[in-house]
């Protein structure tokens, strides 16, 4: 099969979809652009499918390159046959390919290579062929005794021959494939405590085993970490007899052959010394890679849901970055995120300072008409929340609410070059409070300034391949930013660089152009931006919005290449561009239905998917897909852990979703865990099938452990 045929089969796609998608990728188009503006060519593949497609395409192409390299190396050795070339071509996995290549790979000095240097390969061949029926192994070894080569005795010669046989058996690709399969099916992943008396978070794995074939990804990662931290010793166990029986059946052909026992011993040595450790290493690496991919996908979904949370618009916000010794940092921003005020309050030191803090915050609320207080969820968050709740009770303006905001990464941003560049007049702590305030106004615009893996919605992210993690999370941010679109006249360079076709340099050039020439009034002006050429314009234009510009379509995701079709559509349906500007298209869907969308598409020379997108966009220019997402939960009062009692029913916000459940903020500082078994009355395969970050859910308290600060919750029956 060709790569294109293999992709069609693996991803269950039609061949034309695969061929077109490969062509689009090879032409340098980005995933967001292909997903949004080339739907007819791909059969409407979404960004998630396209990223899986691209990853697999890259893997298969790398495999083809590796196959070509291996064939070239073997051919240079003069050992490439048609059969071997076909075997290489037919390999489906990298592990299979490397098994085939193993006998031909240049080797470091091994016991077998040393034995060959001593001239013992012919003796090994005699024993291995099992054709000799007369005499003894010692008789066969006599001609190979050579003290000058270090072969002093027959035993030396036979041992060297056995080393050669063991390596030959170990290099057999079929044996490795079979043993790998047997180990994967029948092996056990076993962990034991290195020191059973020492307590740790890995106690559940001090005497633990589970079948390799059923190893759960998050447990694999926990066990790996326990091993790395020297709390656990880990291995894969399997009945050696089963493997040895297979090898003996495959390798021992003559019961009466001279040296049969030696060959049998070489087989056992090949397995225990060479094959088994390598297979165990490979399988554990595969388990880890699978677990990492699973963890990355969880991180991917969590990050996507966090970034796509609904903005809280039109609010003037006080951001509070809690702290004990250094106090609670304060930042006030207006509806657009512009900084109005900053300060520091002390609420954990004394009653007098707490009263001063109240007076200060009340003054800010009155001065700036503040309607929302955003509190970071880090150290001293609970005390700050109690302070805010009490303050809200005291003030007359009951429109003020508070919200607990995930502050992960805020300190990273505050201390970054970007943070210093954006707020040169504020210190690190003030920037953090400003970030916490802005996060509720537009989570996406603020969170893109932070390295995705620092946002804190994953599991075991520090154990993963960081390059791969960056690729996966970078793709998520890119997809989210492009699906929302950005305002060309207000977007920061860190936000712009995630737009399709825009590099960090071009993003900076757009901001520079805006500062020097004034606001953009047309997408066409992008062509004047330094280094933004025709290809970049094609890729980015549809994702950049201009509110109040010369052309109403500039404030939609309609691509400039489709403006002509959009204008003709408006005219064909009996509207004017002014109707689009004023939002007078209420019965547009009835008119489209009357004229039939297929007929309209043909007349306008566009595909039906593109026409549907145009219609959706012109109905509501400047629409934000996040507006349909449930609004975050705002609070007025506060509870403590001691207030919780079993059977209480509360409303909370999902803060994180992992393999074994979901953590829910119910307003007591400590998030409660809804175990996967408590998420639904029905069987749940994975928590993400039921909940996502940002969801507002009803939960019932099952158990509260005040000492360990653990809250068990359930969503069953609710």
XYZ file of C-alpha atoms in Angstrom:
718
model
C 0.000 0.000 0.000
C 1.048 3.570 -0.615
C 1.053 6.017 2.294
C -2.142 7.598 0.921
C -3.867 4.209 0.729
C -2.738 3.333 4.245
C -4.079 6.628 5.619
C -7.418 6.078 3.900
C -7.685 2.619 5.465
C -6.491 3.581 8.965
C -8.581 6.756 9.284
C -11.599 5.378 7.407
C -11.486 8.135 4.803
C -12.220 8.142 1.098
C -9.163 8.102 -1.140
C -9.970 11.494 -2.700
C -10.130 13.051 0.787
C -6.688 11.707 1.616
C -5.125 12.713 -1.715
C -6.513 16.249 -1.507
C -5.519 16.697 2.134
C -1.940 15.540 1.505
C -1.722 17.974 -1.425
C -3.019 20.850 0.715
C -0.525 20.097 3.517
C 2.352 19.813 1.034
C 1.394 23.194 -0.453
C 2.137 24.768 2.926
C -1.421 25.361 4.107
C -2.012 25.373 7.870
C -4.408 23.016 9.642
C -6.829 25.821 10.678
C -6.917 27.167 7.100
C -7.553 23.730 5.575
C -10.216 22.958 8.180
C -12.084 26.239 7.678
C -11.595 27.191 4.050
C -10.987 23.971 2.133
C -13.952 21.911 3.306
C -14.946 20.823 -0.191
C -11.467 19.435 -0.840
C -11.229 17.467 2.436
C -14.844 16.392 2.812
C -15.230 18.741 5.822
C -12.515 17.200 8.002
C -12.249 19.165 11.257
C -9.041 20.421 12.855
C -8.759 17.494 15.292
C -8.984 14.890 12.521
C -6.575 16.912 10.388
C -3.978 17.020 13.173
C -4.225 13.238 13.647
C -3.927 12.922 9.858
C -0.853 15.174 9.763
C 0.845 13.326 12.645
C 0.251 9.966 10.979
C 1.396 11.272 7.594
C 4.634 12.489 9.181
C 5.153 9.131 10.955
C 4.586 7.101 7.798
C 6.870 9.335 5.756
C 9.586 8.977 8.395
C 9.062 5.200 8.209
C 9.554 5.311 4.428
C 12.780 7.275 4.884
C 13.996 4.788 7.483
C 13.157 1.847 5.198
C 15.132 3.459 2.372
C 18.114 4.055 4.697
C 18.054 0.458 5.940
C 17.878 -0.985 2.420
C 20.765 1.251 1.355
C 22.947 0.147 4.304
C 22.206 -3.558 3.749
C 22.820 -3.185 0.004
C 26.213 -1.599 0.727
C 26.990 -4.765 2.722
C 26.076 -6.837 -0.354
C 23.348 -8.687 1.592
C 20.110 -7.184 0.233
C 17.906 -9.796 -1.438
C 14.501 -9.373 -3.062
C 12.908 -11.280 -0.185
C 14.607 -9.087 2.446
C 13.647 -5.894 0.574
C 10.011 -7.065 0.475
C 10.126 -7.850 4.202
C 11.422 -4.336 4.922
C 8.775 -2.761 2.674
C 5.990 -4.704 4.404
C 6.983 -3.718 7.970
C 4.115 -1.778 9.590
C 5.776 -0.647 12.811
C 9.133 0.856 13.610
C 9.791 -1.994 16.088
C 9.247 -4.575 13.307
C 11.546 -2.638 11.002
C 14.320 -2.456 13.586
C 13.976 -6.191 14.287
C 14.560 -6.940 10.592
C 17.548 -4.599 10.522
C 19.098 -5.928 13.744
C 21.337 -8.644 12.178
C 22.771 -6.097 9.716
C 23.244 -3.206 12.094
C 26.895 -2.365 12.851
C 27.457 -3.830 16.311
C 29.488 -2.703 19.245
C 31.839 -5.392 20.593
C 29.787 -8.182 22.131
C 30.614 -11.632 23.439
C 29.599 -12.974 20.023
C 31.803 -10.568 18.034
C 34.759 -11.424 20.293
C 34.108 -15.147 19.659
C 33.963 -14.536 15.908
C 37.308 -12.698 16.080
C 38.703 -15.864 17.669
C 37.595 -17.885 14.642
C 34.762 -19.733 16.397
C 31.963 -18.976 13.908
C 32.440 -22.272 11.961
C 32.129 -24.219 15.249
C 28.960 -22.287 16.092
C 27.562 -23.142 12.661
C 28.330 -26.851 13.149
C 26.519 -26.923 16.474
C 23.646 -24.714 15.293
C 22.971 -26.822 12.167
C 22.570 -29.912 14.428
C 23.743 -32.227 11.620
C 26.573 -34.036 13.493
C 25.555 -37.317 15.143
C 28.911 -38.867 16.068
C 31.405 -37.916 18.755
C 31.102 -35.266 21.434
C 30.983 -31.458 21.461
C 34.508 -31.498 22.839
C 35.649 -33.493 19.798
C 34.059 -30.904 17.522
C 35.830 -28.103 19.429
C 39.364 -29.546 19.252
C 40.321 -27.984 15.875
C 39.386 -24.537 17.178
C 41.642 -24.499 20.221
C 44.212 -21.748 19.647
C 45.983 -20.278 22.697
C 47.301 -17.389 20.579
C 43.690 -16.295 19.977
C 42.745 -16.804 23.602
C 41.002 -20.171 23.070
C 42.832 -22.280 25.653
C 40.444 -25.230 25.962
C 37.528 -26.964 24.273
C 35.280 -25.423 26.914
C 36.493 -21.955 25.846
C 35.714 -22.772 22.224
C 32.256 -24.157 23.003
C 31.380 -21.184 25.193
C 32.345 -18.804 22.385
C 30.272 -20.805 19.902
C 27.275 -20.663 22.241
C 27.660 -16.873 22.476
C 27.517 -16.667 18.669
C 24.422 -18.913 18.548
C 22.721 -16.888 21.310
C 23.232 -13.646 19.389
C 21.968 -15.204 16.136
C 18.801 -16.356 17.906
C 18.437 -12.936 19.509
C 18.749 -11.239 16.105
C 15.976 -13.343 14.575
C 13.171 -10.877 13.721
C 10.450 -13.580 13.810
C 11.473 -14.677 17.297
C 11.420 -11.139 18.620
C 8.021 -10.477 17.056
C 6.545 -13.659 18.559
C 8.076 -13.117 22.001
C 6.868 -9.514 22.005
C 3.339 -10.733 21.232
C 3.477 -13.424 23.936
C 4.752 -10.928 26.497
C 2.148 -8.335 25.585
C -0.641 -10.917 25.892
C 0.564 -12.895 28.905
C 2.930 -10.570 30.776
C 2.287 -8.800 34.071
C 3.427 -5.279 34.926
C 4.668 -5.685 38.500
C 5.764 -3.042 41.003
C 7.162 -3.525 44.500
C 8.329 -1.141 47.208
C 12.068 -0.610 47.470
C 11.488 0.122 51.150
C 8.078 -1.219 52.319
C 8.326 0.656 55.649
C 8.666 4.061 53.984
C 5.358 5.853 53.425
C 4.760 7.687 50.149
C 2.055 8.657 47.655
C 2.949 5.425 45.817
C 1.795 3.104 48.624
C -0.961 1.702 46.402
C 1.780 0.311 44.151
C 3.982 -1.283 46.856
C 2.600 -4.740 45.980
C 0.921 -4.284 42.644
C 0.487 -6.108 39.356
C -1.801 -5.934 36.358
C -1.748 -7.564 32.905
C 0.374 -5.697 30.377
C -2.515 -5.919 27.918
C -4.815 -4.062 30.341
C -2.370 -1.581 31.863
C -4.217 1.690 32.492
C -2.304 4.760 31.215
C -2.478 6.890 34.374
C -1.294 3.938 36.501
C 1.614 3.340 34.117
C 2.674 6.967 34.576
C 2.292 6.786 38.362
C 4.393 3.613 38.498
C 7.044 5.158 36.253
C 7.285 8.200 38.484
C 7.503 6.012 41.598
C 10.352 4.106 39.970
C 12.165 7.306 38.965
C 11.856 8.621 42.508
C 13.314 5.338 43.876
C 10.180 4.294 45.774
C 9.333 1.402 43.450
C 11.097 -1.329 41.533
C 9.239 -2.287 38.376
C 9.462 -5.184 35.929
C 7.438 -7.224 33.475
C 6.959 -10.828 34.521
C 5.994 -13.721 32.253
C 6.298 -17.513 32.469
C 9.745 -18.118 30.973
C 8.795 -21.726 30.239
C 6.212 -20.601 27.675
C 8.816 -18.540 25.784
C 11.523 -21.206 26.020
C 9.133 -23.887 24.746
C 8.437 -21.734 21.693
C 12.163 -21.101 21.045
C 13.094 -24.758 21.549
C 10.393 -25.879 19.123
C 11.634 -23.372 16.565
C 15.379 -23.999 16.962
C 15.908 -27.643 18.024
C 15.454 -29.892 15.007
C 17.350 -33.094 15.879
C 17.002 -34.897 19.194
C 20.146 -36.973 18.617
C 22.385 -34.185 17.320
C 25.746 -33.727 19.017
C 25.682 -30.604 21.195
C 21.881 -30.367 21.391
C 22.175 -29.505 25.101
C 24.598 -26.694 24.272
C 22.234 -25.218 21.681
C 19.430 -25.474 24.232
C 21.598 -23.637 26.767
C 22.388 -20.985 24.129
C 18.654 -20.566 23.529
C 18.034 -19.981 27.250
C 20.961 -17.551 27.358
C 19.682 -15.702 24.269
C 16.321 -15.195 25.925
C 17.419 -14.289 29.467
C 20.454 -12.168 28.580
C 19.552 -10.589 25.239
C 15.912 -10.890 24.208
C 13.958 -10.586 27.454
C 15.596 -7.358 28.729
C 15.230 -5.748 25.288
C 11.577 -6.809 24.900
C 10.769 -5.646 28.429
C 12.377 -2.287 27.664
C 10.469 -1.988 24.370
C 7.112 -2.892 25.910
C 7.564 -0.535 28.832
C 8.509 2.206 26.374
C 5.376 1.420 24.349
C 3.213 1.495 27.496
C 4.786 4.803 28.449
C 4.360 6.259 24.952
C 0.700 5.177 24.912
C 0.172 6.637 28.387
C 1.861 9.877 27.338
C -0.341 10.155 24.258
C -3.420 9.537 26.404
C -2.283 12.122 28.955
C -1.553 14.580 26.149
C -5.021 14.089 24.703
C -6.544 14.739 28.146
C -4.355 17.813 28.500
C -5.376 18.804 24.954
C -9.098 18.587 25.706
C -8.753 20.301 29.090
C -6.720 23.128 27.579
C -9.178 23.541 24.719
C -12.138 23.752 27.114
C -10.276 26.196 29.346
C -9.297 28.454 26.443
C -12.803 28.328 24.991
C -14.520 29.352 28.240
C -17.066 32.119 27.823
C -15.663 35.621 28.346
C -17.390 37.687 31.030
C -18.014 40.820 29.016
C -18.771 44.361 30.081
C -17.412 44.016 33.631
C -14.962 46.238 35.453
C -12.848 43.792 37.424
C -10.655 43.828 40.495
C -8.012 41.102 40.333
C -6.719 39.804 43.667
C -3.492 37.793 43.759
C -3.585 36.320 47.306
C -0.561 36.107 49.571
C 0.371 35.914 53.256
C 3.673 37.608 54.049
C 3.814 39.922 51.023
C 0.106 40.729 51.121
C -2.610 40.441 48.522
C -1.818 42.246 45.268
C -4.622 44.254 43.657
C -5.190 45.213 40.019
C -8.252 46.965 38.553
C -9.043 46.811 34.825
C -11.859 48.354 32.780
C -14.125 46.508 30.321
C -11.354 46.461 27.685
C -8.647 45.224 30.059
C -6.996 48.648 30.475
C -5.350 49.025 33.886
C -7.113 51.585 36.104
C -5.512 51.044 39.494
C -3.159 48.811 41.513
C -2.276 48.317 45.143
C -1.497 45.896 47.975
C -3.714 44.917 50.915
C -3.013 42.824 54.010
C -5.865 40.633 55.192
C -4.131 37.882 57.197
C -2.005 39.947 59.594
C -4.363 41.828 61.945
C -7.947 43.072 62.287
C -6.774 46.646 61.831
C -5.049 45.880 58.533
C -8.064 43.876 57.398
C -10.312 46.900 58.019
C -7.881 49.117 56.101
C -8.000 46.602 53.250
C -11.808 46.695 53.236
C -11.817 50.469 53.080
C -9.318 50.427 50.211
C -11.268 47.863 48.125
C -14.609 49.576 48.825
C -13.010 52.782 47.586
C -11.870 51.108 44.368
C -15.328 49.600 43.800
C -16.978 53.011 44.208
C -14.351 54.931 42.235
C -14.317 52.622 39.208
C -17.817 51.100 39.385
C -16.363 47.625 39.841
C -18.832 44.758 39.327
C -16.634 41.684 39.696
C -13.790 40.532 41.929
C -11.506 37.836 40.447
C -9.556 35.905 43.099
C -6.544 33.735 42.264
C -6.798 30.180 43.611
C -3.257 29.932 45.036
C -1.799 30.449 48.511
C -4.118 32.365 50.891
C -6.972 32.089 48.385
C -9.386 30.864 51.057
C -8.729 33.797 53.371
C -9.039 36.197 50.423
C -12.344 34.622 49.401
C -13.745 34.993 52.921
C -12.567 38.609 52.925
C -14.284 39.284 49.563
C -17.538 37.564 50.597
C -17.727 39.575 53.841
C -16.943 42.797 51.992
C -19.721 42.148 49.434
C -22.202 41.666 52.307
C -21.230 45.046 53.756
C -21.470 47.194 50.635
C -24.806 48.487 49.431
C -24.230 47.700 45.746
C -25.478 44.116 45.431
C -24.390 43.827 41.783
C -20.829 43.000 42.879
C -19.943 39.299 42.707
C -16.714 37.340 43.001
C -15.208 34.423 41.090
C -12.337 32.060 41.880
C -9.915 32.048 38.941
C -7.279 29.467 38.100
C -4.070 31.440 38.500
C -1.728 28.741 37.111
C 0.980 30.386 35.043
C 0.214 33.924 36.229
C 3.547 34.180 38.045
C 5.346 32.755 34.980
C 3.775 35.453 32.787
C 4.444 38.202 35.350
C 8.163 37.457 35.426
C 8.459 36.944 31.659
C 9.974 39.299 29.096
C 6.484 39.614 27.605
C 4.984 40.652 30.952
C 7.708 43.263 31.452
C 7.212 44.570 27.899
C 3.439 44.789 28.265
C 3.514 46.428 31.716
C 6.919 48.099 32.136
C 5.594 50.464 34.823
C 4.360 47.685 37.117
C 6.299 45.192 39.200
C 5.967 41.402 38.934
C 3.308 41.084 41.649
C 1.089 43.799 40.169
C 1.243 42.171 36.712
C 0.015 38.938 38.265
C -3.061 40.641 39.767
C -3.790 42.329 36.422
C -3.544 38.960 34.651
C -5.974 37.372 37.136
C -8.452 40.211 36.461
C -8.107 39.955 32.690
C -8.466 36.171 32.642
C -12.177 36.333 33.353
C -12.766 39.022 30.721
C -11.170 37.076 27.896
C -9.567 33.778 28.981
C -8.196 33.054 25.509
C -6.494 36.408 24.956
C -4.814 36.272 28.375
C -3.873 32.593 28.549
C -2.092 32.577 25.168
C 0.605 34.695 26.835
C 1.537 31.730 29.010
C 3.353 28.580 27.974
C 0.466 26.071 27.592
C 1.998 23.397 29.841
C 2.229 25.956 32.686
C -1.545 26.470 32.729
C -2.047 23.456 35.013
C -4.875 21.413 33.526
C -2.947 18.236 32.698
C -1.464 15.269 34.525
C 2.153 14.075 34.565
C 3.040 16.738 31.987
C 6.580 17.096 33.343
C 7.247 13.397 32.647
C 6.371 13.628 28.950
C 8.393 14.234 25.827
C 8.453 18.012 26.040
C 8.900 18.572 22.303
C 5.850 16.423 21.508
C 3.852 18.053 24.328
C 4.673 21.509 22.971
C 3.533 20.429 19.488
C 0.226 19.040 20.764
C -0.596 21.974 23.050
C 0.588 24.542 20.510
C -1.841 22.984 18.026
C -4.682 23.322 20.555
C -3.977 27.005 21.135
C -3.709 27.586 17.383
C -7.050 25.856 16.726
C -8.803 27.766 19.527
C -7.474 31.185 18.495
C -8.391 30.625 14.854
C -11.832 29.238 15.624
C -12.635 32.398 17.627
C -10.755 34.852 15.407
C -9.086 38.002 16.711
C -9.713 41.728 16.424
C -6.951 43.027 14.172
C -6.989 46.418 15.899
C -6.725 45.261 19.511
C -4.988 41.856 19.443
C -1.586 41.589 21.102
C 1.421 40.116 19.281
C 1.305 36.943 21.453
C -2.295 36.390 20.332
C -1.636 37.240 16.683
C 1.252 34.770 16.383
C -1.210 31.877 16.799
C -3.223 33.003 13.774
C -2.842 30.786 10.709
C 0.122 31.884 8.567
C 1.413 34.489 11.039
C 4.866 34.054 12.539
C 6.171 35.810 15.635
C 7.970 38.311 13.404
C 4.875 39.065 11.313
C 2.779 39.430 14.488
C 5.210 42.063 15.768
C 5.133 43.772 12.365
C 1.310 43.945 12.423
C 1.392 45.648 15.835
C 4.133 47.998 14.618
C 2.126 48.897 11.483
C -0.944 49.554 13.653
C 1.034 51.832 15.970
C 2.590 53.791 13.088
C -0.289 53.946 10.581
C -3.304 53.821 12.898
C -6.082 51.256 13.076
C -6.771 48.892 10.189
C -9.894 49.755 8.201
C -9.567 46.907 5.680
C -8.093 43.411 5.564
C -6.431 44.434 2.300
C -4.096 46.679 4.348
C -2.454 43.534 5.701
C -0.636 43.264 2.377
C 1.305 46.400 3.355
C 2.668 44.775 6.522
C 6.351 43.902 6.257
C 7.046 40.221 5.444
C 3.329 39.391 5.140
C 3.300 38.012 1.591
C 0.494 36.588 -0.580
C 0.640 33.091 0.983
C 0.549 34.468 4.543
C -2.342 36.764 3.573
C -4.283 33.823 2.144
C -3.731 31.806 5.340
C -4.479 34.560 7.894
C -6.990 37.002 6.399
C -10.166 35.072 7.234
C -9.248 34.770 10.906
C -8.618 38.493 11.492
C -11.620 40.700 12.247
C -12.095 44.443 11.726
C -15.071 45.885 13.579
C -16.452 49.060 12.018
C -14.264 48.778 8.927
C -14.997 49.691 5.310
C -16.375 46.240 4.467
C -18.806 44.434 6.780
C -17.402 41.087 5.650
C -14.081 42.081 7.258
C -15.829 41.551 10.601
C -16.725 37.936 9.771
C -14.827 34.749 9.066
C -15.806 34.979 5.394
C -12.497 34.762 3.506
C -11.676 37.616 1.097
C -11.566 35.023 -1.698
C -15.322 34.534 -1.091
C -16.367 38.207 -0.828
C -17.678 38.188 -4.393
C -19.794 35.100 -3.672
C -21.042 36.648 -0.395
C -22.117 39.866 -2.148
C -23.895 37.910 -4.893
C -25.603 35.738 -2.278
C -26.931 38.808 -0.442
C -28.239 40.171 -3.723
C -29.721 36.802 -4.837
C -31.678 36.573 -1.580
C -33.117 40.063 -1.999
C -30.983 41.844 0.616
C -28.430 44.634 0.525
C -25.047 44.944 2.208
C -26.679 47.563 4.478
C -29.088 44.838 5.666
C -26.035 42.761 6.636
C -24.534 45.719 8.511
C -27.784 46.364 10.372
C -28.558 42.687 11.048
C -31.782 42.637 9.022
C -31.483 39.036 7.806
C -33.969 37.341 10.128
C -35.707 35.230 7.495
C -32.539 34.387 5.542
C -32.808 30.641 6.187
C -36.338 30.548 4.779
C -35.166 32.346 1.638
C -32.205 29.968 1.245
C -34.531 26.995 1.672
C -36.901 28.376 -0.967
C -34.098 28.782 -3.509
C -32.336 25.533 -2.437
C -28.778 25.830 -1.144
C -27.387 23.439 -3.805
C -28.796 25.634 -6.583
C -27.389 28.770 -4.962
C -23.974 27.147 -4.511
C -23.815 26.163 -8.166
C -24.866 29.641 -9.323
C -22.288 31.313 -7.072
C -19.554 28.807 -7.983
C -18.814 27.799 -4.372
C -19.236 24.558 -2.477
C -22.249 23.928 -0.265
C -20.121 23.785 2.972
C -18.532 27.144 2.142
C -21.928 28.658 1.361
C -23.328 27.422 4.688
C -20.409 29.091 6.499
C -20.978 32.361 4.623
C -24.667 32.350 5.587
C -23.866 31.672 9.263
C -21.359 34.519 9.308
C -23.371 37.247 7.592
C -26.348 36.612 9.891
C -24.299 37.896 12.816
C -21.041 39.697 11.916
C -18.455 39.646 14.688
C -20.043 36.666 16.433
C -17.938 34.813 18.992
C -18.433 31.023 19.228
C -17.653 31.219 22.952
C -20.855 33.160 23.579
C -22.811 29.900 23.336
C -20.757 28.358 26.151
C -22.192 28.330 29.685
C -21.189 31.434 31.660
C -18.800 30.956 34.627
C -20.305 30.655 38.099
C -20.219 33.908 40.094
C -20.521 33.843 43.889
C -21.547 36.175 46.708
C -20.949 34.025 49.800
C -18.404 31.471 50.947
C -18.318 28.126 52.725
C -15.585 26.335 54.600
C -14.632 22.665 54.611
C -16.264 22.357 58.029
C -19.613 23.502 56.566
C -19.774 20.479 54.273
C -21.906 17.538 55.330
C -22.694 14.276 53.521
C -25.793 14.460 51.303
C -25.433 18.247 50.747
C -26.207 19.199 47.138
C -24.106 22.022 45.703
C -23.336 23.707 42.396
C -19.710 23.783 41.285
C -17.350 24.378 38.379
C -15.263 21.588 36.817
C -11.620 22.660 37.225
C -9.756 19.625 35.883
C -10.561 16.318 34.212
C -8.212 13.368 34.492
C -8.323 9.647 33.704
C -9.962 8.650 36.979
C -12.463 11.461 37.475
C -13.005 15.204 37.686
C -12.123 17.882 40.241
C -14.938 20.311 41.000
C -14.697 23.714 42.712
C -17.654 23.941 45.108
C -16.557 27.159 46.799
C -14.561 25.775 49.743
C -11.036 26.387 48.397
C -10.345 22.636 48.221
C -11.657 21.067 45.010
C -13.706 17.902 45.466
C -13.170 14.718 43.442
C -15.971 13.087 41.499
C -14.502 9.640 40.848
C -15.218 8.153 37.417
C -17.563 5.673 39.118
C -19.619 8.595 40.509
C -19.966 10.683 37.348
C -23.142 9.084 36.039
C -25.754 6.419 36.691
C -24.575 4.841 33.410
C -21.212 3.218 32.702
C -18.564 5.848 31.915
C -15.650 4.842 29.710
C -13.768 8.098 30.291
C -14.634 11.185 32.382
C -14.380 13.404 29.298
C -17.438 11.642 27.910
C -19.441 13.291 30.712
C -17.746 16.541 31.806
C -15.387 19.227 30.521
C -13.396 22.011 32.172
C -15.650 24.993 32.849
C -18.862 22.960 33.091
C -21.273 24.057 35.814
C -22.484 20.876 37.552
C -24.630 19.784 40.489
C -22.862 17.498 42.947
C -23.693 15.746 46.186
C -21.194 15.427 49.052
C -20.325 11.803 49.816
C -17.516 12.165 52.334
C -15.289 14.880 53.809
C -11.854 14.140 55.285
C -10.932 17.414 56.997
C -7.527 16.099 58.115
C -6.375 15.166 54.608
C -8.478 17.940 53.027
C -10.233 15.517 50.713
C -13.784 15.864 49.468
C -15.570 12.998 47.726
C -18.485 14.008 45.521
C -21.029 12.282 43.312
C -23.115 13.346 40.322
C -25.263 10.208 40.385
C -28.975 10.801 40.538
C -28.563 14.536 39.934
